[in-house]
Amino acid sequence: MLQIQNLHAAYGKVEVLHDISLEVPKGKVVTLIGSNGAGKTTTMRAVSGMIKPSGGSISLNGKNITGLTSNKIARAGLAHSPEGRRVFATLSVTDNLLLGAFPRLTFGRERGDVQGDLARVFELFPRLKERAGQQAGTLSGGEQQMLAMGRALMLNPEVLLLDEPSMGLAPLLVNEVFRIIAELKGRGITMLLVEQFAAAALEVADYGYVLENGRIACHGPAQQLKDDPAVKAAYLGASH
Amino acid sequence: MEILAQLIVSGIALGMIYALIAFGYQLTFATSGTLNFGQGEALMLGALVGLTLVGHMSYWLMIPLVLVFGALQGIFVERVGVQPAIKTKSEFGWIMTTISLAIIFKNVAENIWGHDDITFPSPLPTEPLQFMGIRVLPMEILVVVGALAIMLAVELFNRKSIYGKAVVATSNDRDAAGLMGINTGMVITFSYALSSMTAAFAGVLVAPLTLTGATMGVVLGLKAFAVAIIGGLNSGMGVIVGGLILGIAETTTGYYVSTGYKDVPGLLLLLLVLAIKPAGMFGKSVIKKV
């Protein structure tokens, strides 16, 4: 489904990703864990076209999407719920969600059942339905996170990128976010998940990659990584 | 008292022109964080192209053609002057390029239409209407109605259509809008087209009330810029109020003090606003929660 081969990325002259290769098979949840500054978010940004990779290749469903602009990558079927949520503050909750389906609403013909998908997102996040007409900027952090995820789902994506969906949320809401990720997994949605809560991420994921200083340090089935003494010591000690 | 009312009425028409040009500044600033410093020249070109066209057709038929011309002129400015600056992430490049293009447009206009000001034939009767002793030119009413109509149309487009929402999304967060599949580069080009289109429209609205010529845009563009700063670069209401304040300040000062000082109160207000509330009288900072 999503294939990343020998990806390099740099901010200015400083290379921050070195030779990253990873794969997200159809219907699977793959997680990328690692400490702050390891390059998790940069990897996500390079995949969705927010930054241009300086080397390597990325393909979605066999189609080469390397170096395309983010809007073309979205149109190819990749949705990215970015770090920091990035909701459209002055637009209503409903408008934010409809914009998630933008490629499906343009050029006069609707592709798929957008209204039905909107109803399904509201079902998944009842809180958003209550706030449907409210400006997104006035939502709480947790609600904004739900909105960012719901907005990404509105694309009906082939692959969903979730970057730090639990960041800055109260423990109760963190559990809620992971419950929803598990629910989405049950629906067969292919996901690449970046999380600071490595234990919870490995719990829901099928496969994991550990990123250290911009390189893949190790990878394996999620269960196996969870039991790996080195991974345990470095990433699973403090959180949860 | 009657004189004051008369001055206010005249000031309103002038103020709406400023508001309309200032509205154009806002359109491009919202999507791209850049301004077209050639807004005044876009107005001037609209007026002069309109002047040439009214030789062959009616004023009303000319308006849609001038709108199309204005949109194309805006696309040209964005593609040639602004897009390269945005692409190279040059923070101030667009200032120089839009000013340069403005000077070029002025020179071209001088070569085509000459250096002298020309009278623009009024499409409406030039005989003023009387309302309780106050004289109003029919053209002044058209200016106010036309300016409000185009601003309302843009606002409705932004609120109701998915493309308009895409424009607002781009103004909110350009990167996030890109992730939605919105071609934000196209949105910016579109906002320049819309911006120059409103300026060209302002040109054909104001032309019958003033003289038309290659230099007519310089002062109008500058004053509208002051209005945009006074009202706030992100407030639709702000430019209308700001425009009216400046317009009325101009006509009243011109009468009570001296026409030589008519530009002073508006510019004093500009300095005052910048000192006290730099985001503009109605400028709002977007609510952001972390």
Coordinates of C-alpha atoms in Angstrom, one line a residue:
Chain A
M1 CA 0.0 0.0 0.0
L2 CA 2.4 2.7 1.2
Q3 CA 6.0 2.1 0.5
I4 CA 9.0 4.2 1.5
Q5 CA 12.4 3.4 0.2
N6 CA 15.7 4.9 1.2
L7 CA 14.1 8.2 2.1
H8 CA 16.3 11.2 2.9
A9 CA 15.1 14.6 4.0
A10 CA 16.8 17.8 5.0
Y11 CA 16.0 21.1 6.5
G12 CA 18.2 23.5 4.7
K13 CA 21.6 21.8 4.6
V14 CA 21.1 19.7 7.6
E15 CA 20.0 16.2 6.8
V16 CA 17.5 14.9 9.4
L17 CA 16.3 11.6 7.8
H18 CA 18.9 9.1 6.6
D19 CA 17.9 6.2 4.4
I20 CA 14.4 5.5 5.9
S21 CA 12.7 2.4 4.4
L22 CA 9.3 1.3 5.7
E23 CA 6.1 -0.3 4.5
V24 CA 2.5 0.0 5.5
P25 CA 0.6 -3.0 4.1
K26 CA -3.1 -2.7 3.2
G27 CA -5.4 -2.9 6.2
K28 CA -2.6 -2.8 8.7
V29 CA -1.6 -0.3 11.4
V30 CA 2.1 0.5 11.5
T31 CA 3.6 2.7 14.2
L32 CA 6.7 4.8 14.2
I33 CA 8.1 5.3 17.6
G34 CA 11.2 7.1 18.9
S35 CA 12.2 9.9 21.1
N36 CA 11.7 13.6 20.5
G37 CA 13.7 14.9 17.5
A38 CA 14.2 11.4 16.1
G39 CA 12.5 12.4 12.9
K40 CA 9.0 10.9 13.2
T41 CA 7.1 14.0 12.3
T42 CA 9.6 14.8 9.5
T43 CA 9.0 11.4 8.0
M44 CA 5.3 12.1 8.0
R45 CA 5.8 15.5 6.5
A46 CA 8.0 14.1 3.7
V47 CA 5.4 11.4 2.9
S48 CA 2.5 13.8 2.6
G49 CA 4.5 16.3 0.6
M50 CA 4.7 19.1 3.3
I51 CA 8.4 19.0 2.7
K52 CA 10.3 17.7 -0.4
P53 CA 12.4 14.6 0.2
S54 CA 16.0 15.0 -0.8
G55 CA 16.3 11.4 -1.9
G56 CA 14.6 8.1 -2.0
S57 CA 11.1 7.2 -3.2
I58 CA 7.6 6.9 -1.8
S59 CA 4.8 5.1 -3.5
L60 CA 1.1 4.8 -2.8
N61 CA -0.7 1.8 -4.3
G62 CA 2.2 1.3 -6.7
K63 CA 2.0 4.9 -7.9
N64 CA 5.1 7.0 -7.4
I65 CA 4.2 10.0 -5.3
T66 CA 7.8 11.2 -4.5
G67 CA 8.2 15.0 -4.6
L68 CA 4.6 15.7 -5.5
T69 CA 2.9 18.7 -3.9
S70 CA 0.8 17.9 -0.8
N71 CA -2.5 18.6 -2.6
K72 CA -1.7 16.0 -5.4
I73 CA -0.7 13.5 -2.8
A74 CA -4.0 14.0 -1.0
R75 CA -5.8 13.6 -4.3
A76 CA -3.9 10.3 -4.7
G77 CA -5.6 9.1 -1.5
L78 CA -3.3 9.9 1.4
A79 CA -4.8 11.7 4.3
H80 CA -2.5 13.3 7.0
S81 CA -3.8 14.4 10.4
P82 CA -0.9 16.7 11.2
E83 CA 1.0 17.3 14.4
G84 CA -0.6 20.2 16.3
R85 CA -4.0 19.4 14.7
R86 CA -4.0 22.4 12.4
V87 CA -7.8 22.8 12.2
F88 CA -9.2 25.8 10.3
A89 CA -9.9 28.1 13.2
T90 CA -12.3 30.5 11.7
L91 CA -14.4 27.9 9.9
S92 CA -17.2 25.8 11.5
V93 CA -16.7 22.2 12.5
T94 CA -18.9 21.0 9.6
D95 CA -16.9 23.2 7.1
N96 CA -13.7 21.7 8.4
L97 CA -15.0 18.2 7.8
L98 CA -16.3 19.1 4.3
L99 CA -12.9 20.5 3.4
G100 CA -11.4 17.1 4.3
A101 CA -13.5 15.8 1.4
F102 CA -12.5 18.7 -0.9
P103 CA -11.2 16.5 -3.8
R104 CA -14.4 14.6 -3.7
L105 CA -16.6 17.7 -3.9
T106 CA -15.0 19.7 -6.7
F107 CA -15.7 20.1 -10.4
G108 CA -19.4 19.8 -10.0
R109 CA -19.7 16.1 -9.3
E110 CA -19.6 14.5 -5.9
R111 CA -17.5 11.4 -5.7
G112 CA -18.9 8.9 -3.2
D113 CA -21.4 9.6 -0.5
V114 CA -19.9 12.6 1.2
Q115 CA -23.0 13.4 3.3
G116 CA -23.1 9.7 4.4
D117 CA -19.4 9.9 5.4
L118 CA -20.1 13.1 7.3
A119 CA -22.9 11.3 9.2
R120 CA -20.5 8.5 10.0
V121 CA -17.8 10.8 11.3
F122 CA -20.4 12.5 13.5
E123 CA -21.4 9.0 14.7
L124 CA -17.7 8.2 15.5
F125 CA -17.3 11.6 17.3
P126 CA -20.6 12.6 18.8
R127 CA -18.9 15.5 20.4
L128 CA -18.3 17.0 17.0
K129 CA -22.0 16.7 16.1
E130 CA -22.9 18.8 19.2
R131 CA -20.5 21.4 18.0
A132 CA -21.2 21.2 14.3
G133 CA -21.9 24.9 13.8
Q134 CA -19.2 26.2 16.1
Q135 CA -15.9 27.8 15.0
A136 CA -13.2 25.2 15.2
G137 CA -10.9 27.7 16.9
T138 CA -13.2 27.7 19.9
L139 CA -13.0 24.0 20.5
S140 CA -11.1 22.4 23.3
G141 CA -7.8 20.6 22.5
G142 CA -9.4 17.2 22.6
E143 CA -12.3 18.3 20.4
Q144 CA -9.8 19.8 17.9
Q145 CA -8.0 16.5 17.8
M146 CA -11.2 14.6 17.1
L147 CA -11.9 17.2 14.3
A148 CA -8.4 16.7 12.8
M149 CA -8.9 13.0 12.7
G150 CA -12.5 13.3 11.4
R151 CA -11.4 15.7 8.7
A152 CA -8.7 13.3 7.5
L153 CA -11.2 10.5 7.4
M154 CA -13.5 12.5 5.2
L155 CA -11.1 11.9 2.3
N156 CA -12.0 8.2 2.4
P157 CA -8.2 7.7 2.3
E158 CA -6.2 4.7 1.1
V159 CA -3.8 5.5 3.9
L160 CA -4.3 7.6 7.0
L161 CA -1.3 9.3 8.6
L162 CA -1.9 10.2 12.3
D163 CA 0.8 12.3 13.8
E164 CA 0.8 12.5 17.6
P165 CA -3.0 12.3 18.0
S166 CA -2.7 12.2 21.8
M167 CA -0.3 15.1 22.2
G168 CA -1.3 17.5 24.9
L169 CA -4.4 15.6 25.9
A170 CA -5.7 14.7 29.4
P171 CA -5.2 10.9 30.2
L172 CA -8.9 10.2 29.8
L173 CA -8.9 11.7 26.3
V174 CA -5.7 9.8 25.4
N175 CA -7.6 6.6 26.1
E176 CA -10.5 7.8 24.0
V177 CA -8.1 8.6 21.1
F178 CA -6.6 5.1 21.2
R179 CA -10.1 3.5 21.4
I180 CA -11.0 5.4 18.2
I181 CA -7.8 4.2 16.5
A182 CA -8.6 0.6 17.4
E183 CA -12.1 1.2 16.1
L184 CA -10.8 2.5 12.8
K185 CA -8.4 -0.5 12.6
G186 CA -11.5 -2.7 13.0
R187 CA -13.0 -1.0 9.9
G188 CA -9.9 -2.0 7.9
I189 CA -8.4 1.5 7.6
T190 CA -4.7 1.4 6.7
M191 CA -2.7 3.7 9.1
L192 CA 0.7 5.0 9.8
L193 CA 0.7 6.2 13.4
V194 CA 3.3 8.3 15.2
E195 CA 2.9 8.4 18.9
Q196 CA 4.8 9.4 22.0
F197 CA 2.9 6.8 24.0
A198 CA 4.9 3.9 22.5
A199 CA 3.3 1.2 24.7
A200 CA -0.2 2.1 23.7
A201 CA 0.8 2.6 20.0
L202 CA 2.4 -0.9 19.9
E203 CA -0.7 -2.3 21.6
V204 CA -2.9 -1.2 18.7
A205 CA -0.4 -1.6 15.9
D206 CA 0.5 -4.7 13.8
Y207 CA 4.0 -3.6 13.1
G208 CA 6.4 -1.1 14.5
Y209 CA 9.6 0.8 13.5
V210 CA 11.9 2.4 16.0
L211 CA 13.5 5.7 14.8
E212 CA 16.7 6.9 16.3
N213 CA 18.5 10.1 15.1
G214 CA 16.8 10.0 11.7
R215 CA 17.5 6.3 11.1
I216 CA 15.5 3.1 11.5
A217 CA 17.1 1.5 14.5
C218 CA 15.0 -1.7 14.5
H219 CA 11.6 -2.9 13.4
G220 CA 9.4 -5.9 13.8
P221 CA 5.9 -7.1 14.6
A222 CA 4.5 -4.9 17.4
Q223 CA 4.2 -7.7 19.9
Q224 CA 7.9 -8.6 19.4
L225 CA 9.0 -5.0 19.8
K226 CA 7.1 -4.7 23.0
D227 CA 9.0 -7.6 24.5
D228 CA 12.4 -6.5 23.2
P229 CA 14.5 -5.5 26.2
A230 CA 16.3 -2.7 24.4
V231 CA 13.0 -1.1 23.2
K232 CA 11.5 -1.6 26.6
A233 CA 14.3 0.1 28.4
A234 CA 14.5 3.1 26.0
Y235 CA 10.8 3.8 25.1
L236 CA 8.4 1.8 27.3
G237 CA 9.7 2.6 30.7
A238 CA 8.3 6.0 31.5
S239 CA 5.1 6.2 29.5
H240 CA 2.2 4.1 30.8
Chain B
M1 CA -25.7 71.8 9.4
E2 CA -26.9 71.3 5.9
I3 CA -23.4 71.9 4.6
L4 CA -22.0 69.3 7.0
A5 CA -24.6 66.7 5.8
Q6 CA -23.6 67.5 2.2
L7 CA -19.9 67.0 3.0
I8 CA -20.7 63.7 4.7
V9 CA -22.7 62.4 1.7
S10 CA -19.9 63.3 -0.7
G11 CA -17.4 61.7 1.7
I12 CA -19.3 58.5 1.8
A13 CA -19.0 57.9 -2.0
L14 CA -15.3 58.7 -1.9
G15 CA -14.9 56.5 1.2
M16 CA -16.6 53.5 -0.5
I17 CA -14.0 53.7 -3.3
Y18 CA -11.2 53.6 -0.8
A19 CA -13.0 50.7 1.0
L20 CA -13.3 48.7 -2.3
I21 CA -9.6 49.1 -3.1
A22 CA -8.6 48.3 0.5
F23 CA -10.8 45.2 0.3
G24 CA -8.6 44.2 -2.7
Y25 CA -5.5 44.5 -0.5
Q26 CA -7.1 42.2 2.1
L27 CA -8.0 39.5 -0.4
T28 CA -4.4 38.8 -1.4
F29 CA -3.0 39.4 2.1
A30 CA -5.4 36.8 3.5
T31 CA -4.3 33.9 1.3
S32 CA -0.6 34.7 0.8
G33 CA 0.5 37.3 3.3
T34 CA 1.5 39.5 0.3
L35 CA 0.0 42.7 -1.0
N36 CA -0.2 44.1 -4.5
F37 CA 1.3 47.5 -4.2
G38 CA 0.0 48.1 -7.7
Q39 CA -3.7 48.1 -6.6
G40 CA -3.9 51.8 -7.7
E41 CA -2.5 50.9 -11.1
A42 CA -5.0 48.0 -11.4
L43 CA -7.7 50.6 -10.8
M44 CA -6.2 53.0 -13.3
L45 CA -5.9 50.3 -16.0
G46 CA -9.5 49.3 -15.4
A47 CA -10.7 52.8 -15.8
L48 CA -8.7 53.5 -19.0
V49 CA -9.7 50.1 -20.6
G50 CA -13.3 51.0 -19.6
L51 CA -12.9 54.4 -21.2
T52 CA -11.7 52.9 -24.5
L53 CA -14.5 50.3 -24.4
V54 CA -17.3 52.9 -23.8
G55 CA -16.5 54.3 -27.2
H56 CA -17.9 51.1 -28.7
M57 CA -20.6 50.0 -26.3
S58 CA -22.7 51.0 -23.3
Y59 CA -21.3 51.5 -19.8
W60 CA -23.2 48.5 -18.5
L61 CA -21.9 46.1 -21.2
M62 CA -18.4 47.4 -20.6
I63 CA -18.4 46.5 -16.9
P64 CA -18.2 42.7 -17.3
L65 CA -15.4 43.1 -19.9
V66 CA -13.4 45.3 -17.5
L67 CA -13.9 42.7 -14.7
V68 CA -12.4 40.0 -17.0
F69 CA -9.6 42.3 -17.9
G70 CA -8.9 43.1 -14.2
A71 CA -8.9 39.4 -13.3
L72 CA -6.4 38.7 -16.1
Q73 CA -4.2 41.6 -15.0
G74 CA -4.2 40.2 -11.5
I75 CA -3.2 36.8 -12.7
F76 CA -0.3 38.4 -14.6
V77 CA 0.9 40.3 -11.5
E78 CA 0.8 37.1 -9.4
R79 CA 2.5 34.9 -11.9
V80 CA 5.2 37.3 -12.9
G81 CA 5.8 39.2 -9.7
V82 CA 4.6 37.3 -6.7
Q83 CA 4.8 33.6 -7.3
P84 CA 8.6 33.6 -7.9
A85 CA 9.0 35.4 -4.6
I86 CA 6.8 33.0 -2.7
K87 CA 8.5 30.0 -4.3
T88 CA 11.9 31.2 -3.2
K89 CA 10.5 32.1 0.2
S90 CA 11.8 35.6 -0.3
E91 CA 10.2 37.6 2.4
F92 CA 10.2 41.0 0.8
G93 CA 10.7 40.2 -2.9
W94 CA 7.1 40.7 -3.7
I95 CA 7.2 44.3 -2.4
M96 CA 9.7 45.3 -5.0
T97 CA 8.2 43.3 -7.8
T98 CA 4.6 44.6 -7.3
I99 CA 5.9 48.2 -7.1
S100 CA 8.0 47.7 -10.3
L101 CA 5.1 46.3 -12.1
A102 CA 3.0 49.2 -11.0
I103 CA 5.5 51.7 -12.5
I104 CA 5.6 49.7 -15.7
F105 CA 1.8 49.7 -16.0
K106 CA 1.8 53.5 -15.4
N107 CA 4.4 54.0 -18.1
V108 CA 2.5 51.8 -20.6
A109 CA -0.7 53.6 -19.8
E110 CA 1.0 57.0 -20.4
N111 CA 2.1 55.7 -23.8
I112 CA -1.2 54.4 -24.8
W113 CA -3.6 57.0 -23.3
G114 CA -1.3 60.0 -23.1
H115 CA -0.2 62.1 -20.1
D116 CA -3.4 64.2 -19.9
D117 CA -6.4 63.5 -17.8
I118 CA -9.5 62.6 -19.8
T119 CA -13.2 63.0 -18.9
F120 CA -15.0 59.7 -18.5
P121 CA -18.6 60.1 -19.9
S122 CA -21.1 59.5 -17.1
P123 CA -23.6 56.7 -17.7
L124 CA -26.1 58.3 -15.4
P125 CA -27.6 61.8 -15.4
T126 CA -25.1 64.4 -14.1
E127 CA -27.9 66.4 -12.6
P128 CA -27.8 65.9 -8.8
L129 CA -30.8 64.6 -7.0
Q130 CA -32.2 66.5 -4.0
F131 CA -32.9 64.9 -0.6
M132 CA -34.0 67.3 2.0
G133 CA -31.7 70.0 0.6
I134 CA -28.8 67.6 0.2
R135 CA -27.5 67.1 -3.4
V136 CA -26.5 63.6 -4.4
L137 CA -25.2 62.6 -7.8
P138 CA -26.8 59.4 -9.2
M139 CA -23.2 58.2 -9.9
E140 CA -22.4 58.5 -6.2
I141 CA -25.3 56.2 -5.4
L142 CA -24.0 53.8 -8.0
V143 CA -20.6 53.8 -6.3
V144 CA -22.0 52.9 -2.9
V145 CA -24.3 50.2 -4.2
G146 CA -21.7 48.7 -6.6
A147 CA -19.0 48.6 -4.0
L148 CA -21.3 47.0 -1.4
A149 CA -22.6 44.5 -4.0
I150 CA -19.2 43.2 -5.0
M151 CA -18.0 42.9 -1.4
L152 CA -21.1 41.0 -0.5
A153 CA -20.8 38.7 -3.5
V154 CA -17.2 37.8 -2.4
E155 CA -18.4 37.2 1.2
L156 CA -21.2 35.0 0.0
F157 CA -18.9 33.0 -2.2
N158 CA -16.5 32.4 0.7
R159 CA -19.3 31.3 3.1
K160 CA -21.4 29.2 0.8
S161 CA -19.3 27.5 -1.9
I162 CA -16.7 24.8 -1.3
Y163 CA -14.2 26.8 -3.3
G164 CA -14.8 29.8 -1.2
K165 CA -14.3 27.7 1.9
A166 CA -11.0 26.4 0.4
V167 CA -10.0 30.1 0.1
V168 CA -10.7 30.7 3.8
A169 CA -8.9 27.5 4.7
T170 CA -5.9 28.7 2.8
S171 CA -6.0 32.0 4.7
N172 CA -6.2 30.1 8.0
D173 CA -3.4 27.6 7.4
R174 CA -1.8 27.2 4.0
D175 CA 0.0 23.9 4.8
A176 CA -3.0 22.3 6.3
A177 CA -5.1 23.4 3.3
G178 CA -2.6 21.7 1.0
L179 CA -3.2 18.5 3.0
M180 CA -6.9 18.7 2.1
G181 CA -6.1 18.4 -1.6
I182 CA -6.5 22.2 -2.1
N183 CA -4.1 23.6 -4.6
T184 CA -3.1 26.6 -2.5
G185 CA -0.9 28.1 -5.3
M186 CA -4.0 28.3 -7.4
V187 CA -6.0 29.8 -4.5
I188 CA -3.4 32.6 -4.3
T189 CA -3.5 33.2 -8.0
F190 CA -7.3 33.4 -7.8
S191 CA -7.1 35.9 -4.9
Y192 CA -4.9 38.1 -7.0
A193 CA -7.4 37.9 -9.9
L194 CA -10.2 38.8 -7.6
S195 CA -8.2 41.6 -6.0
S196 CA -7.4 43.3 -9.3
M197 CA -10.9 42.7 -10.5
T198 CA -12.3 44.7 -7.6
A199 CA -9.8 47.4 -8.3
A200 CA -10.7 47.6 -11.9
F201 CA -14.3 47.7 -10.9
A202 CA -13.6 50.6 -8.5
G203 CA -11.8 52.3 -11.4
V204 CA -14.9 52.3 -13.7
L205 CA -17.1 53.3 -10.7
V206 CA -14.9 56.3 -9.8
A207 CA -13.9 57.4 -13.2
P208 CA -17.1 59.3 -14.1
L209 CA -16.8 61.3 -10.9
T210 CA -13.1 62.3 -11.3
L211 CA -10.7 62.6 -14.2
T212 CA -9.3 59.5 -15.8
G213 CA -5.6 59.2 -16.5
A214 CA -2.4 57.2 -16.1
T215 CA -1.6 58.8 -12.7
M216 CA -5.0 58.5 -11.2
G217 CA -4.2 55.3 -9.3
V218 CA -1.2 56.5 -7.3
V219 CA -2.9 58.5 -4.7
L220 CA -6.0 56.3 -4.6
G221 CA -3.9 53.2 -4.0
L222 CA -1.9 54.9 -1.3
K223 CA -5.0 56.1 0.6
A224 CA -6.7 52.8 0.3
F225 CA -3.6 51.2 1.8
A226 CA -4.0 53.6 4.7
V227 CA -7.6 52.5 5.0
A228 CA -6.6 48.8 5.0
I229 CA -4.2 49.5 7.8
I230 CA -6.6 51.7 9.8
G231 CA -9.5 49.2 9.4
G232 CA -7.3 46.1 9.8
L233 CA -5.9 43.8 7.1
N234 CA -8.3 41.0 8.1
S235 CA -11.5 42.8 8.8
G236 CA -14.2 43.3 6.1
M237 CA -16.1 45.7 8.3
G238 CA -12.9 47.5 9.1
V239 CA -12.3 48.6 5.5
I240 CA -15.8 50.0 5.2
V241 CA -15.6 52.0 8.4
G242 CA -12.0 53.0 7.7
G243 CA -12.9 54.1 4.2
L244 CA -15.9 56.1 5.3
I245 CA -13.8 57.8 8.1
L246 CA -11.1 58.7 5.6
G247 CA -13.5 59.9 2.9
I248 CA -15.6 62.1 5.3
A249 CA -12.4 63.4 7.0
E250 CA -11.2 64.5 3.5
T251 CA -14.3 66.3 2.4
T252 CA -14.9 68.1 5.7
T253 CA -11.3 69.1 6.1
G254 CA -11.3 70.3 2.6
Y255 CA -14.2 72.6 3.3
Y256 CA -13.6 73.8 6.9
V257 CA -9.8 74.0 6.9
S258 CA -8.3 74.0 3.4
T259 CA -8.2 71.7 0.5
G260 CA -4.4 71.8 0.9
Y261 CA -4.8 69.9 4.2
K262 CA -7.5 67.4 3.1
D263 CA -5.2 64.4 3.2
V264 CA -3.8 65.2 6.6
P265 CA -6.5 63.9 9.0
G266 CA -6.6 60.5 7.4
L267 CA -2.9 60.1 7.5
L268 CA -2.8 61.4 11.1
L269 CA -5.3 58.7 11.9
L270 CA -3.1 56.1 10.2
L271 CA -0.2 57.1 12.5
L272 CA -2.4 57.1 15.5
V273 CA -3.8 53.6 14.8
L274 CA -0.4 52.2 14.1
A275 CA 0.8 53.6 17.5
I276 CA -2.2 52.4 19.6
K277 CA -3.6 49.4 17.8
P278 CA -1.2 48.1 15.1
A279 CA -3.6 45.3 14.0
G280 CA -6.1 48.0 13.0
M281 CA -9.2 49.4 14.6
F282 CA -11.2 46.2 13.7
G283 CA -8.2 43.9 13.3
K284 CA -8.7 40.6 15.1
S285 CA -6.2 38.0 16.1
V286 CA -7.4 34.5 15.4
I287 CA -8.4 32.5 18.4
K288 CA -5.9 29.7 18.8
K289 CA -6.0 27.0 21.4
V290 CA -3.1 24.7 22.1

